[in-house]
Tab-separated table of C-alpha atoms and ligand atoms in Angstrom:
chain	number	residue	atom	x	y	z
A	1	MET	CA	-0.004	-0.054	-0.102
A	2	HIS	CA	2.401	2.620	1.251
A	3	GLU	CA	5.577	1.389	-0.083
A	4	MET	CA	5.871	4.042	-2.726
A	5	SER	CA	5.790	7.095	-0.270
A	6	ILE	CA	8.223	4.975	1.809
A	7	ALA	CA	10.469	4.551	-1.037
A	8	LEU	CA	10.379	8.346	-1.779
A	9	SER	CA	11.421	9.096	1.764
A	10	ILE	CA	14.194	6.540	1.513
A	11	VAL	CA	15.387	8.184	-1.712
A	12	ASP	CA	15.120	11.731	-0.191
A	13	ALA	CA	17.344	10.587	2.808
A	14	VAL	CA	20.084	8.791	0.806
A	15	ASP	CA	20.170	11.468	-1.818
A	16	ALA	CA	20.642	14.238	0.780
A	17	GLN	CA	23.325	12.206	2.495
A	18	ALA	CA	25.174	11.458	-0.832
A	19	ARG	CA	25.149	15.208	-1.775
A	20	VAL	CA	26.770	16.012	1.653
A	21	GLU	CA	29.479	13.540	0.849
A	22	GLY	CA	29.911	15.014	-2.631
A	23	ALA	CA	28.886	11.844	-4.364
A	24	GLY	CA	28.541	11.540	-8.182
A	25	ARG	CA	25.909	8.668	-7.763
A	26	ILE	CA	24.705	5.955	-5.237
A	27	SER	CA	25.486	2.514	-6.232
A	28	ARG	CA	24.097	0.546	-3.412
A	29	VAL	CA	21.658	1.277	-0.512
A	30	GLU	CA	21.538	-1.070	2.445
A	31	LEU	CA	18.239	-1.418	4.377
A	32	VAL	CA	17.313	-3.260	7.560
A	33	ILE	CA	13.649	-4.361	7.703
A	34	GLY	CA	12.144	-6.320	10.598
A	35	ARG	CA	9.629	-8.821	9.977
A	36	LEU	CA	7.202	-6.763	12.092
A	37	ALA	CA	7.849	-3.434	10.596
A	38	GLY	CA	4.753	-3.606	8.310
A	39	ILE	CA	6.818	-3.084	5.234
A	40	GLU	CA	6.830	-5.658	2.345
A	41	PRO	CA	10.378	-5.867	0.910
A	42	GLU	CA	9.070	-7.091	-2.303
A	43	SER	CA	6.915	-3.987	-2.824
A	44	LEU	CA	9.515	-1.634	-1.836
A	45	ARG	CA	11.902	-3.340	-4.259
A	46	PHE	CA	9.409	-2.915	-6.845
A	47	CYS	CA	8.750	0.882	-5.984
A	48	PHE	CA	12.357	1.939	-5.426
A	49	PRO	CA	13.542	2.184	-8.959
A	50	ALA	CA	10.701	4.606	-9.993
A	51	ALA	CA	11.019	6.548	-6.740
A	52	ALA	CA	14.979	6.972	-7.362
A	53	THR	CA	14.383	8.259	-10.927
A	54	GLY	CA	16.082	11.546	-11.491
A	55	THR	CA	18.127	11.431	-8.192
A	56	LEU	CA	21.633	10.175	-7.296
A	57	ALA	CA	19.893	6.874	-6.356
A	58	GLU	CA	18.886	6.390	-9.751
A	59	GLY	CA	19.921	2.834	-10.812
A	60	ALA	CA	21.198	1.990	-7.252
A	61	GLU	CA	20.917	-1.558	-6.119
A	62	LEU	CA	18.810	-2.141	-3.107
A	63	ASP	CA	20.244	-4.448	-0.489
A	64	ILE	CA	17.681	-5.470	2.078
A	65	GLU	CA	18.473	-7.467	5.214
A	66	GLU	CA	15.289	-8.922	6.834
A	67	ILE	CA	15.462	-9.228	10.743
A	68	ALA	CA	13.569	-12.052	12.318
A	69	ALA	CA	10.984	-11.130	14.878
A	70	VAL	CA	11.915	-12.191	18.636
A	71	ALA	CA	9.789	-11.689	21.705
A	72	VAL	CA	10.525	-12.260	25.313
A	73	CYS	CA	7.931	-13.375	27.815
A	74	GLY	CA	7.485	-10.814	30.793
A	75	ALA	CA	6.293	-13.619	33.156
A	76	CYS	CA	8.833	-16.457	32.597
A	77	GLY	CA	11.594	-14.857	30.569
A	78	PHE	CA	11.154	-17.302	27.560
A	79	ARG	CA	12.495	-16.131	24.195
A	80	PHE	CA	10.771	-17.135	21.170
A	81	SER	CA	10.226	-16.111	17.615
A	82	VAL	CA	7.007	-14.369	16.529
A	83	THR	CA	5.335	-13.561	13.209
A	84	PHE	CA	2.700	-11.184	14.626
A	85	PRO	CA	3.055	-8.027	16.689
A	86	VAL	CA	1.237	-9.895	19.690
A	87	ALA	CA	1.503	-13.500	20.937
A	88	GLU	CA	1.045	-15.850	23.713
A	89	CYS	CA	4.120	-17.205	25.523
A	90	PRO	CA	4.362	-20.957	24.348
A	91	GLU	CA	5.939	-21.842	27.693
A	92	CYS	CA	3.513	-20.321	30.202
A	93	ARG	CA	0.679	-18.867	28.013
A	94	SER	CA	1.237	-15.356	29.453
A	95	LEU	CA	0.209	-12.494	26.928
A	96	ARG	CA	2.805	-10.184	28.713
A	97	ILE	CA	5.299	-10.482	25.991
A	98	SER	CA	7.529	-7.748	24.540
A	99	VAL	CA	8.972	-7.766	21.016
A	100	VAL	CA	12.693	-7.355	21.352
A	101	SER	CA	13.624	-7.425	17.614
A	102	GLY	CA	11.788	-7.305	14.423
A	103	GLU	CA	10.340	-3.747	14.365
A	104	GLU	CA	13.399	-2.042	12.887
A	105	PHE	CA	13.217	-0.244	9.720
A	106	VAL	CA	16.573	1.497	9.026
A	107	ILE	CA	18.928	2.777	6.242
A	108	ARG	CA	22.075	1.117	7.294
A	109	SER	CA	24.567	2.392	4.558
A	110	ILE	CA	25.018	3.982	1.223
A	111	THR	CA	27.798	3.174	-1.226
A	112	ILE	CA	28.536	6.113	-3.381
A	113	GLU	CA	30.831	6.785	-6.292
A	114	GLU	CA	32.941	9.883	-5.845
A	115	GLY	CA	31.908	12.842	-7.872
A	116	ASP	CA	34.249	14.625	-10.270
B	1	MET	CA	4.079	5.965	-9.460
B	2	CYS	CA	3.747	2.678	-7.803
B	3	ASP	CA	1.546	0.353	-9.697
B	4	THR	CA	0.750	-1.990	-6.830
B	5	CYS	CA	-0.830	0.672	-4.712
B	6	GLY	CA	-0.628	3.969	-6.624
B	7	CYS	CA	0.377	5.971	-3.564
B	8	GLY	CA	2.445	9.002	-4.070
B	9	SER	CA	4.133	11.483	-1.793
B	10	ASP	CA	2.704	14.194	0.373
B	11	ALA	CA	4.138	16.918	-1.901
B	12	ASP	CA	0.812	16.485	-3.882
B	13	ALA	CA	-1.496	16.919	-0.991
B	14	VAL	CA	-3.692	19.946	-1.158
B	15	ILE	CA	-5.355	21.756	1.909
B	16	ARG	CA	-8.681	23.128	1.279
B	17	ARG	CA	-11.368	24.956	2.969
B	18	PRO	CA	-14.869	23.381	2.786
B	19	GLY	CA	-16.445	23.886	-0.716
B	20	GLN	CA	-13.174	25.289	-2.122
B	21	GLY	CA	-12.257	24.188	-5.494
B	22	SER	CA	-9.028	22.319	-6.041
B	23	GLY	CA	-5.910	24.091	-6.921
B	24	HIS	CA	-5.796	26.622	-4.024
B	25	HIS	CA	-3.491	26.784	-1.128
B	26	HIS	CA	-0.583	24.851	-2.345
B	27	ASP	CA	1.882	25.180	0.265
B	28	HIS	CA	5.244	23.566	-0.121
B	29	ASP	CA	7.117	25.329	2.596
B	30	GLY	CA	9.746	23.278	4.360
B	31	HIS	CA	9.604	20.492	1.930
B	32	ASP	CA	11.612	20.232	-1.314
B	33	HIS	CA	9.274	17.927	-3.271
B	34	HIS	CA	7.669	20.137	-5.924
B	35	HIS	CA	4.860	19.297	-8.334
B	36	GLY	CA	5.525	16.011	-10.180
B	37	HIS	CA	8.875	15.431	-8.393
B	38	ASP	CA	10.845	17.183	-10.787
B	39	HIS	CA	14.031	17.362	-8.574
B	40	ASP	CA	15.600	19.865	-10.956
B	41	ARG	CA	18.777	18.250	-10.456
B	42	GLY	CA	21.348	18.075	-13.184
B	43	HIS	CA	22.259	14.473	-13.600
B	44	ASP	CA	24.665	13.298	-16.068
B	45	HIS	CA	25.249	9.584	-16.918
B	46	ASP	CA	28.601	9.400	-18.157
B	47	HIS	CA	30.064	6.329	-16.496
B	48	HIS	CA	33.778	6.450	-16.134
B	49	HIS	CA	35.423	3.265	-15.487
B	50	GLU	CA	37.564	3.884	-12.600
B	51	ARG	CA	35.046	5.236	-10.285
B	52	ARG	CA	36.193	5.233	-6.621
B	53	GLU	CA	33.436	3.697	-4.418
B	54	ARG	CA	33.005	4.545	-0.703
B	55	LYS	CA	30.662	3.112	1.895
B	56	ILE	CA	28.941	5.504	4.270
B	57	GLY	CA	27.190	4.245	7.472
B	58	MET	CA	23.863	5.955	8.133
B	59	GLU	CA	21.770	3.939	10.556
B	60	GLN	CA	18.882	6.325	10.033
B	61	ASP	CA	15.362	5.303	10.675
B	62	VAL	CA	13.437	5.512	7.499
B	63	LEU	CA	10.356	7.123	9.213
B	64	GLN	CA	12.507	9.497	11.157
B	65	GLN	CA	11.441	12.517	8.910
B	66	ASN	CA	7.839	11.889	9.813
B	67	ASN	CA	8.554	11.123	13.388
B	68	LEU	CA	10.391	14.322	13.885
B	69	LEU	CA	7.616	16.246	12.432
B	70	ALA	CA	5.047	14.374	14.411
B	71	GLU	CA	6.957	15.337	17.625
B	72	ARG	CA	6.759	18.945	16.459
B	73	ASN	CA	2.943	18.709	16.076
B	74	ARG	CA	2.791	17.123	19.426
B	75	GLY	CA	4.585	20.052	20.990
B	76	TYR	CA	2.169	22.501	19.299
B	77	PHE	CA	-0.709	20.640	20.811
B	78	GLU	CA	0.913	20.425	24.202
B	79	ALA	CA	1.558	24.101	24.250
B	80	LYS	CA	-1.966	24.887	23.408
B	81	ASN	CA	-3.342	22.247	25.618
B	82	ILE	CA	-5.175	20.508	22.624
B	83	VAL	CA	-6.230	17.008	22.728
B	84	ALA	CA	-5.644	15.552	19.208
B	85	LEU	CA	-7.460	12.280	18.206
B	86	ASN	CA	-6.570	10.425	14.994
B	87	PHE	CA	-9.639	8.496	13.694
B	88	LEU	CA	-8.969	5.558	11.432
B	89	SER	CA	-10.887	2.929	9.643
B	90	SER	CA	-11.771	1.104	6.484
B	91	PRO	CA	-13.654	3.363	3.902
B	92	GLY	CA	-17.286	3.800	5.150
B	93	SER	CA	-17.196	2.586	8.772
B	94	GLY	CA	-18.668	5.742	10.050
B	95	LYS	CA	-15.890	8.171	10.922
B	96	THR	CA	-17.575	11.187	9.703
B	97	SER	CA	-21.023	10.191	10.897
B	98	LEU	CA	-19.473	9.578	14.379
B	99	LEU	CA	-17.948	13.240	14.395
B	100	GLU	CA	-21.369	14.462	13.210
B	101	LYS	CA	-23.023	13.094	16.119
B	102	THR	CA	-20.162	13.865	18.671
B	103	ILE	CA	-19.490	17.323	17.896
B	104	PRO	CA	-22.765	18.923	18.731
B	105	GLN	CA	-22.698	17.229	22.017
B	106	CYS	CA	-19.538	19.161	22.858
B	107	LYS	CA	-21.196	22.448	22.548
B	108	GLY	CA	-20.794	24.468	25.704
B	109	LYS	CA	-18.155	22.069	27.155
B	110	PHE	CA	-15.106	22.623	24.964
B	111	SER	CA	-14.374	23.673	21.411
B	112	VAL	CA	-13.910	21.362	18.476
B	113	ALA	CA	-11.827	21.623	15.219
B	114	VAL	CA	-11.441	18.974	12.548
B	115	ILE	CA	-9.049	18.024	9.855
B	116	GLU	CA	-10.465	15.755	7.302
B	117	GLY	CA	-8.251	13.511	5.051
B	118	ASP	CA	-9.497	12.105	1.992
B	119	GLN	CA	-7.947	11.388	-1.520
B	120	GLN	CA	-10.393	13.742	-3.330
B	121	THR	CA	-13.414	15.874	-2.621
B	122	THR	CA	-14.248	18.289	0.256
B	123	ASN	CA	-17.516	16.120	0.907
B	124	ASP	CA	-16.509	15.273	4.502
B	125	ALA	CA	-15.303	18.725	5.407
B	126	ASP	CA	-18.620	20.285	4.081
B	127	ARG	CA	-20.534	17.763	6.432
B	128	ILE	CA	-18.345	19.099	9.379
B	129	HIS	CA	-18.490	22.731	8.213
B	130	ALA	CA	-22.398	22.481	8.418
B	131	LEU	CA	-22.004	21.870	12.091
B	132	GLY	CA	-20.434	25.395	12.472
B	133	VAL	CA	-16.903	24.115	13.540
B	134	PRO	CA	-13.617	25.035	12.015
B	135	VAL	CA	-12.566	22.478	9.509
B	136	VAL	CA	-9.912	22.058	6.712
B	137	GLN	CA	-9.804	19.187	4.141
B	138	VAL	CA	-6.486	17.580	3.286
B	139	ASN	CA	-6.768	15.900	-0.184
B	140	THR	CA	-3.907	13.390	-0.331
B	141	GLY	CA	-4.377	12.888	-4.101
B	142	THR	CA	-2.882	9.441	-4.801
B	143	GLY	CA	-1.585	9.179	-1.120
B	144	CYS	CA	-3.365	6.558	0.939
B	145	HIS	CA	-2.747	8.134	4.399
B	146	LEU	CA	-2.034	11.316	6.234
B	147	ASP	CA	1.404	12.124	7.291
B	148	ALA	CA	2.854	14.489	9.959
B	149	LEU	CA	3.798	17.131	7.233
B	150	MET	CA	0.195	17.302	5.946
B	151	ILE	CA	-1.073	17.877	9.552
B	152	ASN	CA	1.749	20.427	10.234
B	153	ARG	CA	0.562	22.374	7.135
B	154	ALA	CA	-3.100	21.838	7.957
B	155	LEU	CA	-2.607	23.251	11.459
B	156	LYS	CA	-1.239	26.578	10.099
B	157	GLU	CA	-4.423	27.026	7.972
B	158	LEU	CA	-6.781	25.810	10.821
B	159	ALA	CA	-5.130	27.508	13.853
B	160	PRO	CA	-7.236	25.435	16.297
B	161	GLU	CA	-8.161	27.278	19.690
B	162	ALA	CA	-6.249	26.593	22.943
B	163	ASN	CA	-7.918	23.963	25.098
B	164	SER	CA	-9.779	22.413	22.288
B	165	LEU	CA	-10.383	18.905	20.874
B	166	LEU	CA	-8.870	18.224	17.553
B	167	CYS	CA	-10.323	15.302	15.538
B	168	ILE	CA	-8.275	14.215	12.682
B	169	GLU	CA	-10.244	11.866	10.333
B	170	ASN	CA	-7.572	9.726	8.386
B	171	VAL	CA	-7.996	8.449	4.867
B	172	GLY	CA	-10.147	5.141	4.917
B	173	ASN	CA	-7.527	2.612	5.094
B	174	LEU	CA	-6.498	0.170	7.942
B	175	VAL	CA	-2.932	-0.399	6.502
B	176	CYS	CA	-0.366	2.493	6.305
B	177	PRO	CA	-2.015	5.010	8.596
B	178	ALA	CA	-0.735	2.699	11.387
B	179	LEU	CA	2.921	3.523	10.413
B	180	PHE	CA	2.462	7.269	10.369
B	181	ASP	CA	2.550	9.162	13.654
B	182	LEU	CA	0.678	12.595	13.290
B	183	GLY	CA	1.557	13.783	16.789
B	184	GLU	CA	-1.837	12.780	18.103
B	185	ALA	CA	-2.622	11.862	21.775
B	186	MET	CA	-4.493	8.859	20.864
B	187	LYS	CA	-5.685	6.646	17.928
B	188	VAL	CA	-9.228	5.760	17.653
B	189	VAL	CA	-9.983	2.952	15.334
B	190	VAL	CA	-13.686	2.642	14.021
B	191	ILE	CA	-14.990	-0.751	12.803
B	192	SER	CA	-18.469	-1.532	11.612
B	193	VAL	CA	-20.412	-4.731	11.912
B	194	THR	CA	-20.527	-5.091	8.248
B	195	GLU	CA	-16.828	-5.782	8.088
B	196	GLY	CA	-16.116	-9.150	9.752
B	197	ASP	CA	-15.259	-9.925	13.372
B	198	ASP	CA	-11.722	-10.995	12.322
B	199	LYS	CA	-10.722	-7.425	11.236
B	200	PRO	CA	-8.413	-7.077	14.303
B	201	LEU	CA	-6.512	-10.127	13.378
B	202	LYS	CA	-6.248	-9.119	9.724
B	203	TYR	CA	-4.938	-5.665	10.437
B	204	PRO	CA	-2.893	-6.346	13.620
B	205	TYR	CA	-0.576	-3.386	13.284
B	206	MET	CA	-3.619	-0.989	13.199
B	207	PHE	CA	-5.297	-2.478	16.223
B	208	HIS	CA	-2.011	-2.802	18.083
B	209	GLU	CA	-1.309	0.821	17.540
B	210	ALA	CA	-4.983	1.886	18.552
B	211	ASP	CA	-5.815	3.146	22.074
B	212	VAL	CA	-9.617	3.067	21.475
B	213	CYS	CA	-11.857	0.930	19.303
B	214	ILE	CA	-15.352	2.003	18.311
B	215	LEU	CA	-17.496	-0.934	17.153
B	216	ASN	CA	-20.134	0.927	14.969
B	217	LYS	CA	-23.502	0.154	13.330
B	218	ILE	CA	-24.609	-2.305	15.924
B	219	ASP	CA	-28.158	-1.474	14.831
B	220	LEU	CA	-27.346	-3.867	11.846
B	221	LEU	CA	-26.373	-6.825	14.120
B	222	PRO	CA	-29.603	-8.705	13.468
B	223	TYR	CA	-28.953	-8.876	9.816
B	224	VAL	CA	-25.269	-9.680	9.611
B	225	GLU	CA	-23.091	-12.409	10.759
B	226	PHE	CA	-20.974	-10.718	13.166
B	227	ASP	CA	-20.091	-11.766	16.703
B	228	ALA	CA	-19.297	-8.587	18.715
B	229	ALA	CA	-17.775	-10.538	21.569
B	230	VAL	CA	-15.465	-12.419	19.219
B	231	CYS	CA	-14.426	-9.249	17.633
B	232	ARG	CA	-13.589	-7.644	20.846
B	233	GLU	CA	-11.747	-10.561	22.010
B	234	ASN	CA	-9.624	-10.503	18.759
B	235	ALA	CA	-8.923	-6.849	19.392
B	236	MET	CA	-7.857	-7.657	22.944
B	237	ARG	CA	-5.465	-10.228	21.635
B	238	VAL	CA	-3.738	-7.697	19.521
B	239	SER	CA	-3.991	-4.685	21.969
B	240	HIS	CA	-4.471	-5.738	25.667
B	241	ASP	CA	-5.776	-2.405	27.121
B	242	ILE	CA	-7.748	-1.015	24.179
B	243	GLU	CA	-10.859	0.897	25.319
B	244	TRP	CA	-13.922	-0.567	23.726
B	245	PHE	CA	-17.054	1.063	22.750
B	246	ASP	CA	-20.136	-0.790	21.093
B	247	LEU	CA	-22.466	1.855	19.466
B	248	SER	CA	-24.717	2.794	16.668
B	249	VAL	CA	-24.221	6.351	15.216
B	250	ARG	CA	-27.562	5.861	13.602
B	251	THR	CA	-29.769	5.019	16.486
B	252	GLY	CA	-27.581	6.649	19.255
B	253	GLU	CA	-27.364	3.319	21.248
B	254	GLY	CA	-24.059	3.362	23.168
B	255	LEU	CA	-23.044	6.934	22.201
B	256	ASP	CA	-23.344	8.106	25.923
B	257	ALA	CA	-20.531	6.037	27.061
B	258	TRP	CA	-18.257	7.180	24.312
B	259	LEU	CA	-19.229	10.827	24.948
B	260	ALA	CA	-18.654	10.428	28.783
B	261	TRP	CA	-15.254	8.917	27.944
B	262	LEU	CA	-14.328	11.960	25.773
B	263	GLU	CA	-15.519	14.521	28.366
B	264	ARG	CA	-13.270	12.697	30.893
B	265	LYS	CA	-10.220	12.891	28.637
B	266	MET	CA	-10.862	16.682	28.041
B	267	ALA	CA	-11.290	17.395	31.784
B	268	LYS	CA	-8.217	15.332	32.691
B	269	ARG	CA	-5.658	17.370	30.645
C	301	LIG	N1	-26.899	1.415	9.675
C	301	LIG	C1	-25.923	2.305	10.053
C	301	LIG	N2	-25.205	2.972	9.215
C	301	LIG	C2	-24.448	3.866	9.426
C	301	LIG	C3	-24.001	4.100	10.860
C	301	LIG	N3	-22.938	4.963	11.029
C	301	LIG	C4	-22.782	5.258	9.653
C	301	LIG	N4	-23.539	4.707	8.777
C	301	LIG	C5	-23.591	4.920	7.363
C	301	LIG	O1	-22.369	4.409	6.824
C	301	LIG	C6	-22.066	5.098	5.665
C	301	LIG	C7	-20.619	5.701	5.586
C	301	LIG	O2	-20.472	6.610	6.823
C	301	LIG	P1	-19.392	7.637	6.786
C	301	LIG	O3	-19.593	8.235	8.126
C	301	LIG	O4	-19.414	8.465	5.602
C	301	LIG	O5	-18.111	6.865	6.823
C	301	LIG	P2	-16.543	7.257	6.769
C	301	LIG	O6	-15.839	6.302	7.675
C	301	LIG	O7	-16.458	8.575	7.169
C	301	LIG	O8	-16.105	6.936	5.419
C	301	LIG	P3	-14.795	7.496	4.502
C	301	LIG	O9	-14.587	8.932	4.994
C	301	LIG	O10	-15.330	7.486	3.071
C	301	LIG	O11	-13.801	6.558	4.775
C	301	LIG	C8	-23.201	6.259	5.464
C	301	LIG	O12	-23.984	5.822	4.587
C	301	LIG	C9	-23.557	6.338	6.891
C	301	LIG	O13	-25.062	6.704	6.847
C	301	LIG	C10	-24.685	3.197	11.880
C	301	LIG	O14	-24.446	3.286	13.086
C	301	LIG	N5	-25.649	2.476	11.450
C	302	LIG	MG1	-15.536	10.188	6.101
C	303	LIG	ZN1	2.561	2.057	-2.322
C	304	LIG	ZN1	6.210	-17.188	29.572
C	305	LIG	ZN1	-0.378	5.028	2.617
């Protein structure tokens, strides 16, 4: 649904950073997307080239690292993987769980080619 | 433009007064996305062979820009002692109808102002305008959600009174509005009995983010297969301490509890 506007904000951010660095173009953008971030990596990959058109990120390779979602039970301390923002502890059935990874959505790095 | 969803950026959003034709009040301050995304940047494609590559660490949250602006909006609300509620639902669950019933009940207690979000038309803003309260419409064009920048711009146009309630009606959509903080105090999700009692499980992000859930159109319960208890249970699984109201905007059943809750929120600031 929203991946185009997301792609545009990524392009804005990396383009601005690349300009500060005096880049001629961006060859690679590294993203980290948690499984619970609410972002479809596939849709983002699809939208990105269009969003990057006419910017320093045009033609850049998009490298997405997906992070598994892990929760910890607040009652018994059990760590387990989840696929949903909420879950029940498989050990003690408590609902007091907190997600400790999987919600990240971060631009990790860009690789630039030096400008002339 | 994105073929899967067609959403664009907020640079295309237009802020309008009720009844106002499109094309007015284009306001791009503080944002460098101009019409049609022509970035006006010279860009040559001569590819030399010995380009030096350099990797630059960023570790920047993608939604950072929106989150920073949302915090600015939040600061504005705090300074003016305004309670901002973000109303979210699928298209047609009854957000505008709920506001039409709620706002007249606030008269004499506290002032209300409204920001309406829709892709096109000022229809919803016109309905609110008829109640005699300040309202602006944000037309998101191809965008499928409101974001903090649109609210920031709308606030300049609306200039809501101090100590008032600000109702923000988001674009009818249960997916991406969940990701975009507008600076609101609370998210109110509206669901109607014609939608299926598994909605909270199908759209867990939205319900997880919501502070209040209003189950609307309970007058239609005899005619549809919808188990209100199951729906509530599903919502509780996704959001343990969500406030819950069953009501019918049409008949007025259950509205009192919602209005009483709202009054308590306004009194408690
Ligand atoms: N039967 C019944 N119909 C209702 C109720 N509340 C709203 N409606 C009807 O539902 C339809 C949609 O209501 P709106 O208030 O426009 O819904 P909305 O959520 O603002 O819609 P969008 O802004 O388009 O997303 C209208 O025809 C309303 O009359 C209710 O409690 N019972
Ligand atoms: Mg509406
Ligand atoms: Zn999209
Ligand atoms: Zn446990
Ligand atoms: Zn959207």
